[in-house]
Amino acid sequence: MSTILDPLDANGLYTDALKYYNGSTEPFMLYAAGEKILVVVDPHFADQVFKDVDSYSTDPMFDVIYRGVANVSKEGHKTLWRKPSEGFVSLHPNPKEKVLVHTGYDLLHKQILQPQPGQDLTERVMSYIEQRMRWDAFFDATILAQNPEVKVVSLHSWCRDVLIEAQSRAFFGDYLRELEPMMTTVFDDWDFNSWMMVYQVPGIMAKRAIVPRDRLIKVFKRYLESPREIRAGGVPFVNELEDEERQAGLSAEDSARILMIILWGINSNVQMTTFWMMAHILSRPMLANALRKETAPAMGSVDSCKDISGRFLADMVKDKLLERCPLLNSVFDETLRVSSTGSSVRQTMRPVHLAGKYLPEGIKILLPVRQLLFSTEVFGPTASQFDFSRFMNDKSLVRKSHFRTYGGGTSLCTGRFLGKREVLTFVAYALWRYDTTVVGPGEEVLGVKGKAFPRVDEAKPSLGVSKQIEGDDIIVKLTRHRE
């Protein structure tokens, strides 16, 4: 099948193509702006692409992000891709002769995945989430109306403000928020409209993306130009990356653009996974009560602790929420399944054969996940529905090749373990500390009108987990939880 790509609804096109082929998952070719794009949905062929890192590269994806989204300078672009044979010298051992793009990401992987740096980061994030989930610590932007006994909040804003601040503060320290007190809302404006940059919408029509993006870049430039003692409190990765980039000759302006991309990467999926998980839970009061009961031993241990340290919270999440709450983890996995809309991207670096097709060098390959996640062959006849017990009833589902919510190969999500801990921590605190009531259509609390359940925006690209259609939200009435 050959067809023209509709950039406004790629997921819809993939689904239509599968219907056209009566459910066949054979790779098919699209034509977009004169470019051939092979779409691979069959997990067997996708595994071949993910495993063969020499034939299928993620570098074109990075190039689109840095040039088209972050808009690094021409000189900065050359620096990012300069090979050791062309003069690039890393500050760290570089036996595989990687370019700056990859040595920088190696530093991020070290921070998140190595035991001690990863533990330190986890403890920071857990502590910041706990602090912001207290009754008297809500952001003003989260609260739509309140009195001494009741808060009416936007669920989207609640998840946004707690999680973006927690991760940004953990990575960059408190000074970043001093430079930009509206960090969570500015980031959210960028995140919601970033698709315009991905699709290269002309600048005059993409101001809703360009304005917040450039505001974040200016903040990071000021951050990098400030003395390190003033911006202390972040993780070692930030200074290590800055040193690596300066050694390579990257300007402060381009370094700021890369930090903006990193901020985007660490925040978007965690915020949105939490939003969708909370939306599904709060819309099912019986599920909320069951989860409150299941997490009671974990959260009760927090209440009885006199010194709630980051280490205590990290251990509580690992030993109790992850290991002893099967329903909570099942809801998490099901949320990822029904809310993921992202695609992995590769490009052939040499002529190859895939699924019996000859592909010359330079062919772009898209590997969407949503169509796999709704497979009735794997997830049963209710695959199109949200079933919170699905993964608890069949624990083998998380190991199925169709359940590839974190990407694969070299683009496998580095922060997936930390991200899950953050989501579960937010959900557990929200249910333990507060009684929640969804304000639905036709209802009103303290002058705030309710809304219908939010819709997944399948048309726009995401980093993994979808945004809701703009304007959709869950309005929640909160009171302090009392046994």
Coordinates of C-alpha atoms in Angstrom, one line a residue:
M1 CA 0.0 0.0 0.0
S2 CA 1.2 3.5 -0.8
T3 CA -0.5 6.5 0.5
I4 CA 0.0 10.1 1.5
L5 CA 0.7 10.8 5.1
D6 CA -1.8 13.1 6.8
P7 CA 0.5 14.9 9.3
L8 CA -2.5 15.9 11.4
D9 CA -3.5 12.3 12.3
A10 CA -0.7 9.8 11.8
N11 CA -2.2 7.3 14.3
G12 CA -5.5 7.4 12.5
L13 CA -3.7 6.7 9.2
Y14 CA -1.8 3.7 10.6
T15 CA -5.1 2.3 11.9
D16 CA -6.9 2.8 8.6
A17 CA -4.0 1.1 6.8
L18 CA -4.3 -1.9 9.0
K19 CA -8.1 -2.1 8.3
Y20 CA -7.3 -1.7 4.6
Y21 CA -5.2 -4.9 4.8
N22 CA -7.8 -6.7 6.9
G23 CA -5.7 -6.7 10.0
S24 CA -2.4 -7.7 8.3
T25 CA 0.6 -6.3 10.0
E26 CA 2.9 -6.4 7.0
P27 CA 5.1 -3.2 6.7
F28 CA 3.7 -0.6 4.4
M29 CA 5.1 2.5 2.7
L30 CA 3.9 6.0 3.1
Y31 CA 4.8 9.1 1.0
A32 CA 5.1 12.4 2.9
A33 CA 6.4 15.6 1.3
G34 CA 8.2 13.5 -1.3
E35 CA 9.8 11.2 1.3
K36 CA 9.3 7.5 1.6
I37 CA 8.5 6.2 5.1
L38 CA 8.1 2.6 6.0
V39 CA 5.7 1.9 8.8
V40 CA 6.4 -1.3 10.8
V41 CA 3.7 -2.5 13.2
D42 CA 4.5 -6.2 13.4
P43 CA 6.5 -6.9 16.6
H44 CA 8.6 -9.5 15.0
F45 CA 9.9 -7.1 12.4
A46 CA 10.1 -4.3 14.9
D47 CA 12.4 -6.5 17.1
Q48 CA 14.7 -6.9 14.0
V49 CA 14.9 -3.1 13.6
F50 CA 15.5 -2.5 17.3
K51 CA 18.3 -5.1 17.6
D52 CA 20.2 -4.2 14.5
V53 CA 21.7 -0.9 15.7
D54 CA 24.3 -0.8 12.9
S55 CA 21.7 -0.9 10.1
Y56 CA 18.9 1.1 11.7
S57 CA 20.0 4.3 13.5
T58 CA 18.2 6.8 15.8
D59 CA 20.6 9.6 14.8
P60 CA 18.1 11.1 12.3
M61 CA 15.5 11.4 15.2
F62 CA 18.1 13.2 17.4
D63 CA 18.9 15.4 14.4
V64 CA 15.2 16.4 13.9
I65 CA 14.9 17.2 17.6
Y66 CA 18.0 19.3 17.9
R67 CA 17.7 21.1 14.5
G68 CA 13.9 21.3 14.0
V69 CA 12.7 21.4 17.6
A70 CA 15.5 23.0 19.6
N71 CA 16.7 25.1 16.7
V72 CA 20.4 24.8 17.5
S73 CA 22.8 27.0 15.5
K74 CA 24.6 25.7 12.4
E75 CA 27.9 25.7 14.2
G76 CA 26.3 24.0 17.2
H77 CA 24.9 21.3 14.9
K78 CA 28.4 20.6 13.5
T79 CA 29.8 20.4 17.1
L80 CA 27.1 17.9 18.2
W81 CA 28.0 15.5 15.4
R82 CA 31.7 16.1 15.1
K83 CA 33.5 12.7 15.2
P84 CA 36.7 12.1 17.3
S85 CA 38.5 11.7 13.9
E86 CA 37.4 15.2 13.1
G87 CA 38.6 16.7 16.4
F88 CA 36.0 15.9 19.1
V89 CA 37.6 15.0 22.4
S90 CA 35.4 13.8 25.2
L91 CA 36.2 14.4 28.9
H92 CA 35.3 10.8 29.6
P93 CA 36.5 7.4 28.2
N94 CA 35.2 7.1 24.7
P95 CA 36.5 3.8 23.3
K96 CA 33.6 3.6 20.8
E97 CA 34.5 7.0 19.4
K98 CA 31.0 8.5 20.0
V99 CA 30.0 12.0 19.0
L100 CA 28.9 14.6 21.5
V101 CA 25.2 13.8 21.1
H102 CA 25.8 10.3 22.4
T103 CA 28.4 11.0 25.1
G104 CA 25.9 13.5 26.5
Y105 CA 23.2 10.9 26.7
D106 CA 25.6 8.5 28.2
L107 CA 26.0 10.9 31.1
L108 CA 22.2 11.1 31.5
H109 CA 22.0 7.3 31.5
K110 CA 24.7 7.2 34.2
Q111 CA 22.8 9.6 36.4
I112 CA 19.5 7.7 36.1
L113 CA 20.6 4.1 35.8
Q114 CA 23.8 3.7 37.9
P115 CA 22.9 2.6 41.5
Q116 CA 24.2 5.4 43.6
P117 CA 23.4 8.4 41.3
G118 CA 20.1 6.9 40.5
Q119 CA 19.3 6.4 44.2
D120 CA 20.2 10.0 45.0
L121 CA 18.0 11.3 42.2
T122 CA 15.1 9.1 43.3
E123 CA 15.3 10.2 46.9
R124 CA 15.2 13.9 45.9
V125 CA 12.2 13.4 43.6
M126 CA 10.3 11.3 46.2
S127 CA 10.9 13.9 48.9
Y128 CA 9.7 16.8 46.7
I129 CA 6.6 15.0 45.6
E130 CA 5.7 14.3 49.3
Q131 CA 6.1 17.9 50.2
R132 CA 3.9 19.2 47.4
M133 CA 1.1 16.7 48.1
R134 CA 0.4 18.4 51.5
W135 CA -2.9 20.3 51.9
D136 CA -1.1 23.6 52.5
A137 CA 1.4 23.2 49.7
F138 CA -0.8 23.3 46.5
F139 CA 0.3 25.7 43.8
D140 CA -2.1 28.6 43.3
A141 CA -2.3 27.6 39.6
T142 CA -3.7 24.2 40.6
I143 CA -6.6 25.6 42.7
L144 CA -9.7 26.8 40.8
A145 CA -11.7 27.6 44.0
Q146 CA -11.4 26.8 47.7
N147 CA -12.6 27.4 51.3
P148 CA -11.1 26.2 54.5
E149 CA -12.5 22.7 54.0
V150 CA -12.6 22.2 50.3
K151 CA -10.3 22.7 47.3
V152 CA -11.6 22.4 43.7
V153 CA -8.7 21.6 41.4
S154 CA -7.8 20.9 37.8
L155 CA -6.4 17.4 37.7
H156 CA -4.1 18.3 34.8
S157 CA -2.7 21.3 36.7
W158 CA -2.3 19.3 39.9
C159 CA -0.2 16.6 38.1
R160 CA 1.7 19.2 36.2
D161 CA 2.6 21.4 39.1
V162 CA 3.7 18.6 41.5
L163 CA 5.6 16.5 39.1
I164 CA 7.3 19.1 36.8
E165 CA 8.5 21.0 39.9
A166 CA 9.7 17.8 41.6
Q167 CA 11.8 16.6 38.6
S168 CA 13.0 20.1 37.6
R169 CA 14.0 20.8 41.2
A170 CA 15.8 17.4 41.6
F171 CA 17.7 17.8 38.4
F172 CA 18.6 21.5 38.4
G173 CA 18.2 22.7 42.0
D174 CA 16.0 25.5 43.4
Y175 CA 17.7 28.3 41.4
L176 CA 15.9 27.4 38.2
R177 CA 12.5 28.2 39.7
E178 CA 13.9 31.5 41.1
L179 CA 14.8 32.4 37.5
E180 CA 11.3 31.3 36.2
P181 CA 8.6 31.2 38.9
M182 CA 6.1 30.1 36.3
M183 CA 8.2 27.1 35.2
T184 CA 5.4 24.5 35.3
T185 CA 2.9 26.5 33.3
V186 CA 5.5 27.7 30.7
F187 CA 6.7 24.1 30.3
D188 CA 3.1 23.0 29.9
D189 CA 2.5 25.6 27.2
W190 CA 5.5 24.3 25.3
D191 CA 4.6 20.6 25.8
F192 CA 1.1 21.0 24.6
N193 CA 2.2 22.8 21.4
S194 CA 5.5 21.1 20.7
W195 CA 3.9 19.1 17.9
M196 CA 4.1 22.3 15.8
M197 CA 7.9 22.1 15.9
V198 CA 7.9 18.3 15.3
Y199 CA 5.8 18.9 12.1
Q200 CA 7.8 22.0 11.2
V201 CA 4.8 24.3 11.1
P202 CA 5.9 27.7 9.7
G203 CA 7.0 30.1 12.4
I204 CA 4.3 32.6 11.9
M205 CA 1.7 29.9 12.6
A206 CA 3.7 28.2 15.4
K207 CA 4.0 31.0 18.0
R208 CA 2.2 29.0 20.6
A209 CA 5.1 26.6 20.6
I210 CA 7.9 29.1 19.8
V211 CA 7.2 31.6 22.6
P212 CA 7.3 29.2 25.5
R213 CA 10.2 27.2 24.0
D214 CA 12.3 30.4 23.6
R215 CA 11.3 31.5 27.1
L216 CA 12.6 28.2 28.5
I217 CA 15.8 28.5 26.5
K218 CA 16.5 32.0 27.9
V219 CA 16.0 30.7 31.4
F220 CA 18.5 27.9 30.9
K221 CA 21.0 30.3 29.3
R222 CA 20.8 32.5 32.4
Y223 CA 21.1 29.4 34.5
L224 CA 24.3 28.3 32.7
E225 CA 25.8 31.7 32.9
S226 CA 25.3 31.9 36.6
P227 CA 28.1 30.8 39.1
R228 CA 27.8 27.2 40.0
E229 CA 27.6 27.9 43.7
I230 CA 24.4 29.9 43.1
R231 CA 22.8 27.1 41.1
A232 CA 23.9 24.3 43.5
G233 CA 21.5 21.6 44.5
G234 CA 21.1 19.8 41.2
V235 CA 22.4 16.5 40.2
P236 CA 26.0 16.0 39.0
F237 CA 24.8 15.2 35.4
V238 CA 24.0 18.9 34.8
N239 CA 27.5 20.1 35.4
E240 CA 29.1 17.1 33.7
L241 CA 27.1 17.7 30.6
E242 CA 27.9 21.4 30.6
D243 CA 31.6 20.6 31.0
E244 CA 31.4 18.1 28.1
E245 CA 29.7 20.6 25.9
R246 CA 32.1 23.4 26.7
Q247 CA 35.1 21.1 26.1
A248 CA 33.6 20.4 22.6
G249 CA 33.1 24.1 21.9
L250 CA 29.3 24.3 22.2
S251 CA 28.0 27.8 23.0
A252 CA 26.0 28.6 26.1
E253 CA 23.0 29.3 23.9
D254 CA 23.1 25.9 22.2
S255 CA 23.8 24.2 25.6
A256 CA 20.6 25.9 26.9
R257 CA 18.7 24.6 23.9
I258 CA 19.8 21.0 24.7
L259 CA 18.8 21.4 28.4
M260 CA 15.4 22.5 27.3
I261 CA 15.1 19.3 25.3
I262 CA 16.2 17.3 28.3
L263 CA 13.6 19.1 30.5
W264 CA 11.0 18.1 28.0
G265 CA 12.1 14.5 27.9
I266 CA 12.1 14.0 31.7
N267 CA 8.8 15.6 32.3
S268 CA 6.3 15.0 29.6
N269 CA 5.5 11.3 30.0
V270 CA 5.5 11.3 33.8
Q271 CA 3.1 14.2 34.0
M272 CA 0.7 12.7 31.4
T273 CA 0.8 9.1 32.7
T274 CA -0.1 10.4 36.2
F275 CA -2.9 12.5 34.7
W276 CA -4.5 9.5 32.8
M277 CA -4.0 7.1 35.7
M278 CA -5.7 9.5 38.1
A279 CA -8.5 10.3 35.6
H280 CA -9.4 6.6 35.3
I281 CA -9.2 6.0 39.1
L282 CA -11.2 9.0 40.1
S283 CA -13.9 8.3 37.6
R284 CA -14.3 4.9 39.3
P285 CA -15.0 5.5 43.1
M286 CA -14.9 1.7 43.8
L287 CA -11.5 1.4 42.3
A288 CA -10.3 4.4 44.2
N289 CA -11.5 2.8 47.5
A290 CA -9.8 -0.5 46.6
L291 CA -6.5 1.2 45.9
R292 CA -6.8 3.2 49.1
K293 CA -7.2 0.0 51.0
E294 CA -4.4 -1.8 49.1
T295 CA -1.9 1.1 49.7
A296 CA -2.9 1.6 53.3
P297 CA 0.0 -0.4 54.8
A298 CA 2.5 1.6 52.8
M299 CA 1.0 5.0 53.4
G300 CA 0.4 4.2 57.1
S301 CA 4.1 3.6 57.5
V302 CA 4.6 7.2 56.2
D303 CA 2.1 8.6 58.7
S304 CA 3.9 6.8 61.6
C305 CA 7.4 8.0 60.5
K306 CA 8.7 10.9 62.5
D307 CA 11.4 11.7 59.9
I308 CA 10.1 11.4 56.4
S309 CA 13.4 11.4 54.5
G310 CA 14.0 10.8 50.8
R311 CA 15.7 7.5 51.6
F312 CA 12.6 6.3 53.6
L313 CA 10.2 7.3 50.8
A314 CA 12.3 5.7 48.1
D315 CA 12.5 2.4 50.1
M316 CA 8.7 2.6 50.8
V317 CA 7.9 2.9 47.1
K318 CA 10.2 0.1 46.1
D319 CA 9.4 -2.4 48.9
K320 CA 5.6 -1.7 49.3
L321 CA 4.0 0.1 46.3
L322 CA 6.0 -1.7 43.7
E323 CA 6.2 -5.2 45.3
R324 CA 3.0 -5.5 47.4
C325 CA 0.3 -3.5 45.4
P326 CA -0.7 -5.7 42.4
L327 CA -3.9 -3.7 41.7
L328 CA -2.0 -0.4 41.7
N329 CA 0.6 -1.8 39.3
S330 CA -2.1 -3.3 37.1
V331 CA -3.8 0.1 36.8
F332 CA -0.5 1.7 35.9
D333 CA 0.2 -0.8 33.1
E334 CA -3.3 -0.5 31.8
T335 CA -3.0 3.3 31.8
L336 CA 0.1 3.1 29.7
R337 CA -1.6 0.7 27.3
V338 CA -4.6 2.8 26.5
S339 CA -2.8 6.2 26.6
S340 CA 0.4 5.6 24.6
T341 CA 0.5 7.2 21.2
G342 CA 4.2 7.6 20.5
S343 CA 6.3 6.0 17.8
S344 CA 9.9 5.1 17.5
V345 CA 11.9 6.3 14.5
R346 CA 14.8 4.8 12.7
Q347 CA 16.7 5.3 9.4
T348 CA 18.5 2.7 7.3
M349 CA 22.2 3.4 7.4
R350 CA 22.9 0.8 4.6
P351 CA 20.9 -1.3 2.2
V352 CA 18.9 -4.0 4.1
H353 CA 16.1 -6.5 3.6
L354 CA 13.2 -6.3 6.0
A355 CA 10.0 -8.5 5.7
G356 CA 11.1 -9.5 2.3
K357 CA 11.5 -5.9 1.1
Y358 CA 14.7 -4.3 -0.1
L359 CA 15.3 -1.0 1.6
P360 CA 18.1 1.3 0.3
E361 CA 20.2 3.5 2.6
G362 CA 18.3 6.6 3.9
I363 CA 14.8 5.1 4.3
K364 CA 13.0 6.4 7.4
I365 CA 11.1 3.8 9.4
L366 CA 8.3 4.5 11.9
L367 CA 7.4 2.0 14.5
P368 CA 4.0 3.1 16.1
V369 CA 2.8 1.3 19.3
R370 CA -0.8 2.2 19.6
Q371 CA -2.1 -0.3 17.1
L372 CA -0.2 -3.1 18.9
L373 CA -1.6 -2.1 22.3
F374 CA -5.1 -2.5 21.1
S375 CA -4.6 -5.9 19.6
T376 CA -7.5 -8.2 20.4
E377 CA -5.3 -11.2 19.7
V378 CA -3.1 -10.3 22.7
F379 CA -5.3 -8.2 25.0
G380 CA -8.6 -10.0 24.3
P381 CA -12.0 -8.8 23.0
T382 CA -12.1 -5.9 25.5
A383 CA -8.8 -4.4 24.2
S384 CA -10.5 -1.2 23.3
Q385 CA -11.7 -0.7 26.8
F386 CA -9.9 0.3 30.1
D387 CA -9.8 -2.8 32.3
F388 CA -7.9 -2.0 35.6
S389 CA -7.5 -5.7 36.5
R390 CA -6.2 -6.8 33.0
F391 CA -2.5 -7.0 34.0
M392 CA -3.3 -8.4 37.4
N393 CA -5.3 -11.2 36.0
D394 CA -2.7 -12.0 33.3
K395 CA 0.8 -11.1 34.5
S396 CA 2.4 -12.4 31.3
L397 CA 1.0 -9.4 29.3
V398 CA 3.8 -7.1 30.5
R399 CA 6.3 -9.4 28.7
K400 CA 4.4 -9.5 25.4
S401 CA 6.2 -7.9 22.5
H402 CA 3.0 -6.0 21.8
F403 CA 3.3 -4.2 25.1
R404 CA 6.2 -1.9 24.0
T405 CA 5.2 1.3 25.8
Y406 CA 8.8 2.4 26.5
G407 CA 10.2 2.1 23.0
G408 CA 13.0 -0.3 22.3
G409 CA 16.6 -0.8 21.4
T410 CA 18.8 2.3 21.8
S411 CA 15.6 4.4 22.3
L412 CA 14.3 2.4 25.2
C413 CA 13.2 4.9 27.8
T414 CA 16.0 5.6 30.3
G415 CA 13.7 7.0 33.0
R416 CA 11.1 4.3 32.9
F417 CA 11.9 2.9 36.4
L418 CA 12.1 6.3 38.1
G419 CA 9.0 7.5 36.2
K420 CA 6.9 4.7 37.4
R421 CA 7.9 5.4 41.0
E422 CA 6.9 9.0 40.6
V423 CA 3.5 8.1 39.2
L424 CA 2.7 5.6 41.9
T425 CA 3.9 7.9 44.6
F426 CA 1.6 10.7 43.4
V427 CA -1.4 8.4 43.1
A428 CA -0.9 6.8 46.5
Y429 CA -0.6 10.2 48.2
A430 CA -3.6 11.6 46.4
L431 CA -5.8 8.8 47.5
W432 CA -4.4 8.5 51.0
R433 CA -4.5 12.2 52.0
Y434 CA -7.7 13.2 50.2
D435 CA -11.3 12.3 49.6
T436 CA -12.0 12.9 46.0
T437 CA -15.1 13.7 44.0
V438 CA -15.2 14.2 40.3
V439 CA -17.3 17.2 39.3
G440 CA -19.0 16.1 36.1
P441 CA -20.9 17.8 33.4
G442 CA -23.9 19.8 34.7
E443 CA -22.4 19.8 38.2
E444 CA -20.8 22.8 40.0
V445 CA -18.8 23.2 43.2
L446 CA -17.8 26.6 44.6
G447 CA -18.8 28.1 41.3
V448 CA -16.6 25.8 39.2
K449 CA -18.4 23.8 36.5
G450 CA -17.5 20.2 35.9
K451 CA -16.3 18.5 32.7
A452 CA -16.7 15.3 30.9
F453 CA -14.0 12.6 30.9
P454 CA -11.0 13.8 28.8
R455 CA -10.3 12.4 25.4
V456 CA -7.0 11.1 24.2
D457 CA -5.5 13.2 21.4
E458 CA -4.4 10.6 19.0
A459 CA -3.8 13.0 16.1
K460 CA -0.8 14.9 17.5
P461 CA 2.6 13.3 18.1
S462 CA 3.7 12.6 21.6
L463 CA 7.0 11.5 23.3
G464 CA 5.1 8.4 24.4
V465 CA 2.0 9.1 26.4
S466 CA -0.7 11.2 24.8
K467 CA -2.0 14.6 25.8
Q468 CA -5.7 15.1 26.3
I469 CA -7.5 17.1 23.6
E470 CA -6.9 20.7 24.5
G471 CA -9.4 22.0 27.0
D472 CA -10.4 18.6 28.3
D473 CA -9.7 18.0 32.0
I474 CA -11.0 16.4 35.2
I475 CA -12.3 18.8 37.8
V476 CA -11.9 17.4 41.3
K477 CA -13.3 18.3 44.7
L478 CA -10.8 17.6 47.4
T479 CA -11.3 17.3 51.2
R480 CA -8.9 16.0 53.8
H481 CA -9.2 12.2 54.1
R482 CA -10.4 11.0 57.5
E483 CA -10.9 7.4 58.5

